[in-house]
XYZ file of C-alpha atoms in Angstrom:
519
model
C 0.000 0.000 0.000
C 1.243 3.470 -0.847
C 1.384 6.043 1.918
C 1.349 9.820 1.705
C 4.426 11.521 0.354
C 5.407 14.640 2.292
C 5.227 17.946 0.449
C 8.569 19.254 -0.759
C 9.208 22.766 0.550
C 11.731 25.388 -0.544
C 13.581 25.350 2.731
C 14.181 21.613 2.427
C 16.382 22.144 -0.630
C 14.747 19.374 -2.622
C 13.115 21.396 -5.377
C 11.996 19.244 -8.340
C 13.609 19.582 -11.742
C 10.904 21.851 -13.151
C 8.625 24.502 -11.706
C 5.567 22.526 -12.848
C 6.717 19.419 -10.953
C 7.429 21.657 -8.001
C 3.891 23.033 -7.963
C 1.987 19.908 -9.093
C 3.653 16.519 -8.508
C 2.875 13.872 -11.114
C 0.013 11.455 -10.549
C 1.104 7.879 -9.821
C 0.916 4.993 -12.263
C -1.168 4.849 -15.405
C -4.516 6.511 -15.939
C -6.074 3.075 -16.319
C -4.977 1.942 -12.858
C -6.234 5.218 -11.449
C -9.722 4.245 -12.598
C -9.806 0.500 -11.935
C -9.954 0.623 -8.140
C -12.448 3.513 -7.920
C -14.743 1.886 -10.495
C -14.680 -1.448 -8.656
C -15.675 0.080 -5.310
C -18.315 2.148 -7.125
C -19.777 -1.038 -8.613
C -19.794 -2.573 -5.129
C -21.524 0.528 -3.733
C -24.092 0.423 -6.529
C -25.022 -3.182 -5.776
C -25.526 -2.325 -2.101
C -27.649 0.717 -2.902
C -29.818 -0.679 -5.693
C -30.346 -4.212 -4.338
C -34.030 -4.468 -3.340
C -34.241 -0.678 -3.435
C -38.053 -0.830 -3.500
C -38.131 -2.507 -0.078
C -39.722 -1.782 2.258
C -42.721 -0.991 0.116
C -43.717 1.945 2.235
C -43.412 5.709 2.498
C -40.663 5.945 5.080
C -39.828 8.957 7.234
C -39.575 12.224 5.216
C -40.388 10.476 1.947
C -43.903 11.537 2.864
C -42.868 15.067 1.865
C -40.234 14.758 -0.820
C -41.661 11.942 -2.945
C -44.927 13.838 -3.388
C -43.254 17.225 -3.771
C -41.085 15.794 -6.535
C -44.105 14.377 -8.323
C -45.861 17.742 -8.012
C -42.930 19.485 -9.695
C -43.407 17.331 -12.797
C -47.142 18.063 -12.850
C -47.318 21.731 -11.905
C -43.776 23.096 -11.743
C -44.126 23.767 -8.014
C -44.957 21.851 -4.830
C -48.699 21.216 -4.489
C -51.021 20.329 -1.622
C -52.140 16.693 -1.393
C -55.079 14.915 0.172
C -54.837 13.432 3.650
C -54.414 9.784 2.614
C -52.039 10.431 -0.289
C -49.411 7.989 1.006
C -51.923 5.133 1.108
C -53.130 5.952 -2.394
C -49.566 5.832 -3.770
C -48.989 2.383 -2.224
C -52.008 0.813 -3.903
C -51.583 -1.678 -6.782
C -51.293 0.121 -9.158
C -50.622 3.476 -7.495
C -53.600 5.811 -7.307
C -52.220 9.131 -8.541
C -55.311 11.191 -7.703
C -53.665 12.737 -4.670
C -54.025 16.477 -5.249
C -55.879 18.931 -3.068
C -56.244 22.637 -3.800
C -53.364 25.107 -4.161
C -49.619 25.210 -3.871
C -47.996 24.077 -0.635
C -45.469 25.945 1.491
C -42.105 24.188 1.428
C -39.136 24.463 3.777
C -36.374 23.584 1.299
C -35.539 24.752 -2.242
C -36.562 22.492 -5.155
C -33.305 21.171 -6.693
C -33.177 17.877 -4.768
C -36.856 17.245 -5.433
C -36.361 17.828 -9.154
C -33.701 15.115 -9.052
C -36.028 12.741 -7.195
C -38.602 13.486 -9.894
C -36.251 12.052 -12.542
C -36.535 8.588 -11.015
C -40.301 8.950 -10.618
C -40.654 9.965 -14.273
C -38.686 6.922 -15.440
C -39.898 4.219 -13.036
C -43.231 5.592 -11.843
C -44.591 6.657 -8.465
C -43.299 3.606 -6.631
C -40.760 3.278 -3.809
C -38.132 2.247 -6.354
C -39.005 5.220 -8.540
C -38.742 7.876 -5.853
C -35.551 6.320 -4.384
C -33.754 5.782 -7.684
C -32.038 9.165 -7.945
C -30.810 9.035 -4.352
C -29.277 5.614 -4.987
C -27.664 6.876 -8.193
C -26.036 9.968 -6.695
C -25.036 7.984 -3.604
C -23.246 5.504 -5.835
C -21.582 8.205 -7.924
C -20.383 9.995 -4.779
C -18.257 6.920 -3.998
C -16.529 7.300 -7.367
C -15.979 11.028 -6.866
C -14.492 10.602 -3.392
C -12.194 7.809 -4.563
C -10.888 9.948 -7.404
C -10.495 13.124 -5.364
C -8.728 11.224 -2.564
C -6.377 9.742 -5.166
C -5.614 13.209 -6.483
C -5.001 14.571 -2.990
C -2.789 11.711 -1.777
C -1.172 10.762 -5.122
C -1.978 7.167 -4.164
C -4.226 4.778 -6.102
C -4.735 2.525 -3.096
C -5.592 5.309 -0.679
C -8.049 6.722 -3.193
C -9.709 3.341 -3.568
C -9.775 2.932 0.220
C -11.599 6.259 0.565
C -14.289 5.138 -1.870
C -14.636 1.789 -0.134
C -15.041 3.363 3.305
C -17.762 5.685 2.029
C -19.515 2.730 0.404
C -19.445 0.921 3.757
C -20.894 3.709 5.857
C -24.344 2.955 7.208
C -25.741 6.477 7.081
C -24.503 6.946 3.537
C -26.215 3.696 2.566
C -29.524 4.598 4.217
C -29.699 8.133 2.838
C -28.796 6.699 -0.594
C -31.770 4.332 -0.353
C -34.306 6.911 0.831
C -35.995 9.778 -1.004
C -34.722 12.546 1.262
C -32.549 15.520 0.376
C -29.365 15.074 2.397
C -27.541 12.677 0.083
C -28.078 15.163 -2.763
C -26.598 17.987 -0.677
C -23.582 15.809 0.095
C -23.163 14.795 -3.540
C -23.116 18.344 -4.910
C -20.819 19.613 -2.158
C -18.426 16.735 -2.790
C -18.576 17.317 -6.551
C -17.871 21.020 -6.025
C -14.926 20.157 -3.790
C -13.595 17.734 -6.410
C -13.656 20.440 -9.091
C -11.842 22.810 -6.746
C -9.122 20.217 -6.097
C -8.781 19.626 -9.859
C -8.576 23.378 -10.355
C -5.747 23.546 -7.822
C -3.638 21.141 -9.876
C -4.519 22.629 -13.256
C -4.100 26.278 -12.249
C -0.759 25.613 -10.543
C 0.523 23.894 -13.687
C -0.745 26.827 -15.771
C 0.946 29.277 -13.387
C 4.248 27.402 -13.722
C 4.020 27.457 -17.520
C 3.255 31.181 -17.687
C 6.070 32.069 -15.308
C 8.491 29.962 -17.362
C 7.338 31.673 -20.576
C 7.566 35.208 -19.207
C 11.012 34.821 -17.706
C 10.632 37.947 -15.573
C 8.604 38.824 -12.505
C 6.754 42.140 -12.312
C 6.026 41.470 -8.657
C 2.448 40.217 -9.014
C 2.930 37.245 -11.287
C 0.787 36.335 -14.321
C -2.981 36.209 -14.651
C -4.285 32.631 -14.350
C -7.823 31.652 -15.320
C -9.503 29.013 -13.122
C -11.871 27.342 -15.563
C -12.632 24.421 -13.243
C -14.216 26.804 -10.731
C -17.149 27.250 -13.112
C -18.483 23.680 -12.656
C -17.608 24.034 -8.968
C -19.916 27.044 -8.754
C -22.675 25.170 -10.577
C -22.373 22.280 -8.109
C -22.314 24.461 -5.002
C -25.281 26.465 -6.285
C -27.196 23.222 -6.795
C -26.232 22.060 -3.293
C -27.650 25.296 -1.879
C -30.745 24.910 -4.051
C -31.263 21.552 -2.368
C -30.692 22.718 1.207
C -29.307 25.981 2.484
C -26.458 24.031 4.090
C -24.604 24.629 0.827
C -24.174 28.311 1.733
C -21.540 27.467 4.326
C -19.547 25.541 1.734
C -19.723 28.381 -0.771
C -18.097 30.630 1.835
C -15.583 28.013 2.987
C -14.484 26.859 -0.466
C -14.333 30.400 -1.807
C -11.880 31.259 0.967
C -9.974 28.039 0.292
C -9.494 28.899 -3.392
C -8.074 32.318 -2.522
C -5.673 30.841 0.044
C -4.504 28.222 -2.449
C -3.939 30.920 -5.082
C -1.787 32.876 -2.653
C 0.141 29.739 -1.725
C 0.752 28.812 -5.362
C 2.225 32.232 -6.169
C 4.344 32.179 -3.048
C 5.660 28.683 -3.859
C 6.400 29.790 -7.429
C 8.601 32.597 -6.153
C 6.342 35.527 -7.034
C 7.619 38.566 -5.099
C 4.149 39.829 -4.118
C 2.048 36.643 -4.027
C -0.829 37.943 -1.918
C -1.311 41.114 -3.936
C -1.069 39.082 -7.135
C -3.735 36.641 -5.980
C -6.095 39.476 -5.038
C -5.391 41.375 -8.254
C -5.766 38.518 -10.724
C -7.677 35.675 -9.096
C -9.984 36.935 -6.346
C -12.600 38.531 -8.620
C -12.836 35.645 -11.154
C -13.066 33.181 -8.253
C -15.831 35.252 -6.647
C -17.747 35.341 -9.927
C -17.360 31.597 -10.466
C -18.152 30.408 -6.959
C -20.458 33.034 -5.443
C -22.185 34.796 -8.332
C -22.576 31.665 -10.472
C -23.879 29.774 -7.429
C -26.520 32.465 -6.938
C -27.558 32.299 -10.600
C -27.736 28.515 -10.391
C -29.780 28.718 -7.198
C -32.389 31.013 -8.767
C -32.515 28.873 -11.925
C -33.690 25.872 -9.910
C -36.744 27.925 -8.880
C -37.846 28.312 -12.524
C -40.887 26.090 -12.085
C -42.228 28.343 -9.345
C -41.175 31.545 -11.130
C -42.850 30.838 -14.484
C -45.989 28.995 -13.336
C -48.982 30.470 -11.543
C -50.324 28.639 -8.511
C -47.229 28.173 -6.380
C -47.248 29.269 -2.756
C -47.337 33.077 -2.739
C -46.618 33.312 -6.484
C -49.795 35.005 -7.680
C -50.314 36.117 -11.277
C -47.624 35.318 -13.870
C -46.987 37.698 -16.764
C -46.969 36.227 -20.263
C -43.592 37.783 -21.084
C -40.834 35.625 -19.504
C -38.615 38.608 -18.699
C -41.479 40.474 -17.033
C -42.504 37.293 -15.214
C -38.995 36.856 -13.861
C -38.664 40.350 -12.435
C -42.244 40.215 -11.200
C -41.405 37.040 -9.264
C -38.244 38.259 -7.523
C -39.895 40.298 -4.708
C -42.322 37.447 -4.069
C -39.496 34.927 -4.064
C -37.711 37.088 -1.510
C -40.852 37.144 0.653
C -41.071 33.367 0.304
C -37.488 33.030 1.489
C -38.175 35.204 4.505
C -40.983 32.828 5.463
C -38.675 29.838 4.936
C -36.011 31.488 7.099
C -38.567 32.121 9.839
C -39.590 28.466 9.702
C -36.028 27.212 10.024
C -35.018 29.588 12.804
C -38.121 28.994 14.940
C -38.506 25.221 14.459
C -38.172 23.865 17.990
C -40.880 21.203 18.231
C -39.741 18.138 20.155
C -39.093 15.043 18.064
C -38.230 11.616 19.514
C -35.232 11.244 17.186
C -33.803 14.756 17.405
C -30.130 15.103 18.297
C -27.588 17.854 18.792
C -24.438 18.438 16.718
C -22.123 17.824 19.667
C -23.580 14.294 19.844
C -23.404 13.462 16.138
C -19.888 12.025 15.974
C -20.565 9.567 18.784
C -23.836 8.529 17.097
C -25.767 9.109 20.294
C -29.213 9.322 18.698
C -29.737 7.754 15.258
C -33.024 8.104 13.403
C -35.412 5.234 12.847
C -36.790 5.772 9.349
C -39.003 2.692 9.506
C -39.867 0.079 12.142
C -42.460 -2.680 12.250
C -42.927 -5.985 14.073
C -43.935 -8.424 11.321
C -44.212 -12.197 11.494
C -42.282 -14.917 9.728
C -38.850 -14.792 11.329
C -39.286 -18.028 13.293
C -39.276 -16.238 16.659
C -42.100 -15.113 18.969
C -41.353 -11.447 18.170
C -39.836 -10.116 14.977
C -38.385 -6.727 14.101
C -37.839 -4.907 10.846
C -36.094 -1.538 10.807
C -34.394 0.988 8.596
C -32.116 2.764 11.072
C -30.226 5.799 9.841
C -26.927 5.362 11.639
C -23.314 5.646 10.589
C -20.930 2.703 10.776
C -19.396 3.062 14.258
C -15.955 1.883 13.067
C -15.909 4.900 10.736
C -17.567 7.570 12.852
C -15.854 6.831 16.163
C -12.431 6.476 14.555
C -12.940 9.723 12.633
C -12.976 11.614 15.936
C -9.340 10.600 16.435
C -8.278 11.015 12.801
C -9.842 14.455 12.543
C -7.728 15.524 15.544
C -4.666 14.043 13.825
C -5.450 15.948 10.635
C -5.985 19.170 12.598
C -2.612 18.745 14.320
C -0.956 17.944 10.988
C -2.304 21.143 9.493
C -1.304 23.244 12.511
C 2.255 21.894 12.482
C 2.991 21.581 8.745
C 0.210 23.605 7.055
C -0.331 20.717 4.655
C -3.026 21.718 2.156
C -4.636 18.282 2.202
C -5.137 18.390 5.944
C -6.412 21.962 5.781
C -8.942 21.248 3.039
C -10.245 18.162 4.850
C -10.554 20.003 8.141
C -12.306 22.961 6.517
C -14.812 20.717 4.701
C -15.623 18.971 7.963
C -16.000 22.149 10.012
C -18.158 23.853 7.360
C -20.695 21.051 7.728
C -20.553 20.830 11.513
C -19.808 24.109 13.280
C -22.763 26.172 11.916
C -25.195 23.739 13.494
C -23.902 24.581 16.978
C -25.583 27.990 16.740
C -28.919 26.376 15.929
C -28.392 23.695 18.552
C -27.801 26.281 21.256
C -31.107 27.843 20.182
C -32.800 24.419 20.464
C -33.649 24.156 16.782
C -34.965 20.661 15.959
C -32.285 18.708 14.080
C -31.300 15.150 13.256
C -28.203 13.026 12.826
C -28.554 12.832 9.040
C -27.914 16.583 8.855
C -24.273 15.511 9.216
C -24.308 13.760 5.817
C -22.308 16.528 4.034
C -19.517 16.097 6.617
C -19.135 12.404 5.907
C -16.771 12.517 2.877
C -14.386 14.723 4.844
C -14.521 12.368 7.827
C -13.545 9.541 5.477
C -10.778 11.693 3.988
C -9.381 12.273 7.484
C -9.227 8.518 8.057
C -7.495 7.907 4.732
C -4.977 10.703 5.355
C -4.225 9.252 8.793
C -3.742 5.788 7.278
C -1.367 7.307 4.723
C 0.655 8.926 7.503
C 0.740 5.614 9.356
C 2.072 3.745 6.318
C 4.570 6.449 5.494
C 6.178 7.555 2.217
C 8.062 5.280 -0.167
C 11.325 6.298 1.514
C 10.176 5.112 4.958
C 11.854 2.032 6.519
C 10.365 -1.219 5.161
C 9.441 -2.415 8.663
C 7.339 0.696 9.256
C 5.578 0.365 5.928
C 4.789 -3.304 6.510
C 3.472 -2.574 9.996
C 1.477 0.453 8.824
C 0.001 -1.438 5.890
C -1.030 -4.301 8.184
C -2.783 -1.904 10.564
C -4.493 -0.105 7.676
C -5.633 -3.387 6.125
C -6.907 -4.650 9.473
C -8.856 -1.442 9.969
C -10.565 -1.680 6.574
C -11.525 -5.292 7.349
C -12.925 -4.145 10.704
C -15.099 -1.573 8.941
C -16.306 -4.244 6.530
C -17.235 -6.583 9.401
C -18.927 -3.765 11.324
C -20.959 -2.761 8.271
C -21.939 -6.380 7.592
C -23.163 -6.739 11.182
C -25.389 -3.645 10.926
C -26.544 -4.238 7.353
C -29.867 -5.925 8.315
C -31.033 -2.911 10.344
C -29.922 -0.522 7.608
C -32.010 -2.163 4.890
C -35.175 -3.373 6.630
C -34.482 -7.107 6.894
C -36.890 -9.141 8.996
C -35.133 -10.672 12.020
C -35.885 -11.857 15.517
C -36.271 -9.208 18.174
C -33.239 -10.624 19.973
C -31.106 -10.303 16.846
C -32.332 -6.745 16.336
C -31.677 -5.845 19.975
C -28.102 -7.176 19.772
C -27.396 -4.377 17.285
C -28.689 -1.656 19.597
C -25.337 -1.028 21.288
C -26.499 2.053 23.161
C -29.778 2.553 25.004
C -30.307 5.763 23.050
C -30.395 3.758 19.798
C -33.680 2.110 20.740
């Protein structure tokens, strides 16, 4: 197994042969091998997420909102009120689609994630498989993205593959990928945006090296460098925000990260005034790509509400599209004020609510579905879909995140800093709402999960050591890393029945409730 190579720094006197190699080390091995491992773990993740995806044949947890909202978007362009027994009508054979009441419904979250759920419903119908299809698809693809971005960050094919495998084996990632709720979509678009930003770091540093080599002289600020990969990053982060407002924190965090990386690249390249150069040539284009383009993308996802009469608070719609757009903006702003009021005053007690300071220890998971059927061969049977992370990942990530934080504080390694920032952007903001007793749940931590996995992989890479480390250390580190991955696999296998709604005896179910608060 390949560990993490330390970054070469100017003061170490080991500058590579060319400025490009100095700024962007070469990727390991062939391109083919860089895809084989990630694709294999993605295939494995896909099997886990699509296998019996339509079971249980029920409307579980918040599917009662999002499955119907998604269907309404395809019919009206906006979320629509439904009759009282709409869930029962949808579960009939065949589904009874006469579920509409009068008027548009007030919604708490923007429409992007529901539009994606609607894709599966349009292809496979208003069935549990149909409304869960898109979540399973993006959950599977997120494994591929994390594997590839971890490979790029660590310059290790095996560590990249390990990152994808760990994400595939996380219980909460599996459950949210098999349920028509919004959080897996938020995570996917944030992770995709992060991946584009990491790609942009490599590409822009190589472009900076080439321009400096061509110019041959330094005017103090360095050359202008265009960051084309930030454009898809902005599209992704805007879509994340248009799914849940959680994406706003990542727009701010990643925008700051891009500017810091631009400063660091110019400083490493020997530019005399690196900070002024980054502000002069890169700050404004980065702001336009990440912030302004995200805002445009966010508004675009509201098109169904903007251009169709009948949505909550929409009112009359002008026939001219341009007039209709500007007519809608004040009303959309009013709508958002009502949404903000809802989110900041939501404090109703819920039996599965939890606080952000308890998330990493998995104190209170969420039961998406629980029944006591018959047919398990025991006096009492249980069947549950429990939204809980794999303990071997979540509990270990507490330690590895501290290791990554210390690594960044001591060496300012960009990989550690990016991982730490991605984690904190998804965690720290919730403390404010928690202190104000806002109702929240464990699955709100889903966007943090890829960065938790990255912290584990980075720690494993440090344990194994670089290629120049003593063979005994590398053998020992590889053995520990391999044993850990096998432990995660065994832990996931043990919890798999309560993640996917398998029927089992009550005693078998209870043996998986390790903490009293899990019941």
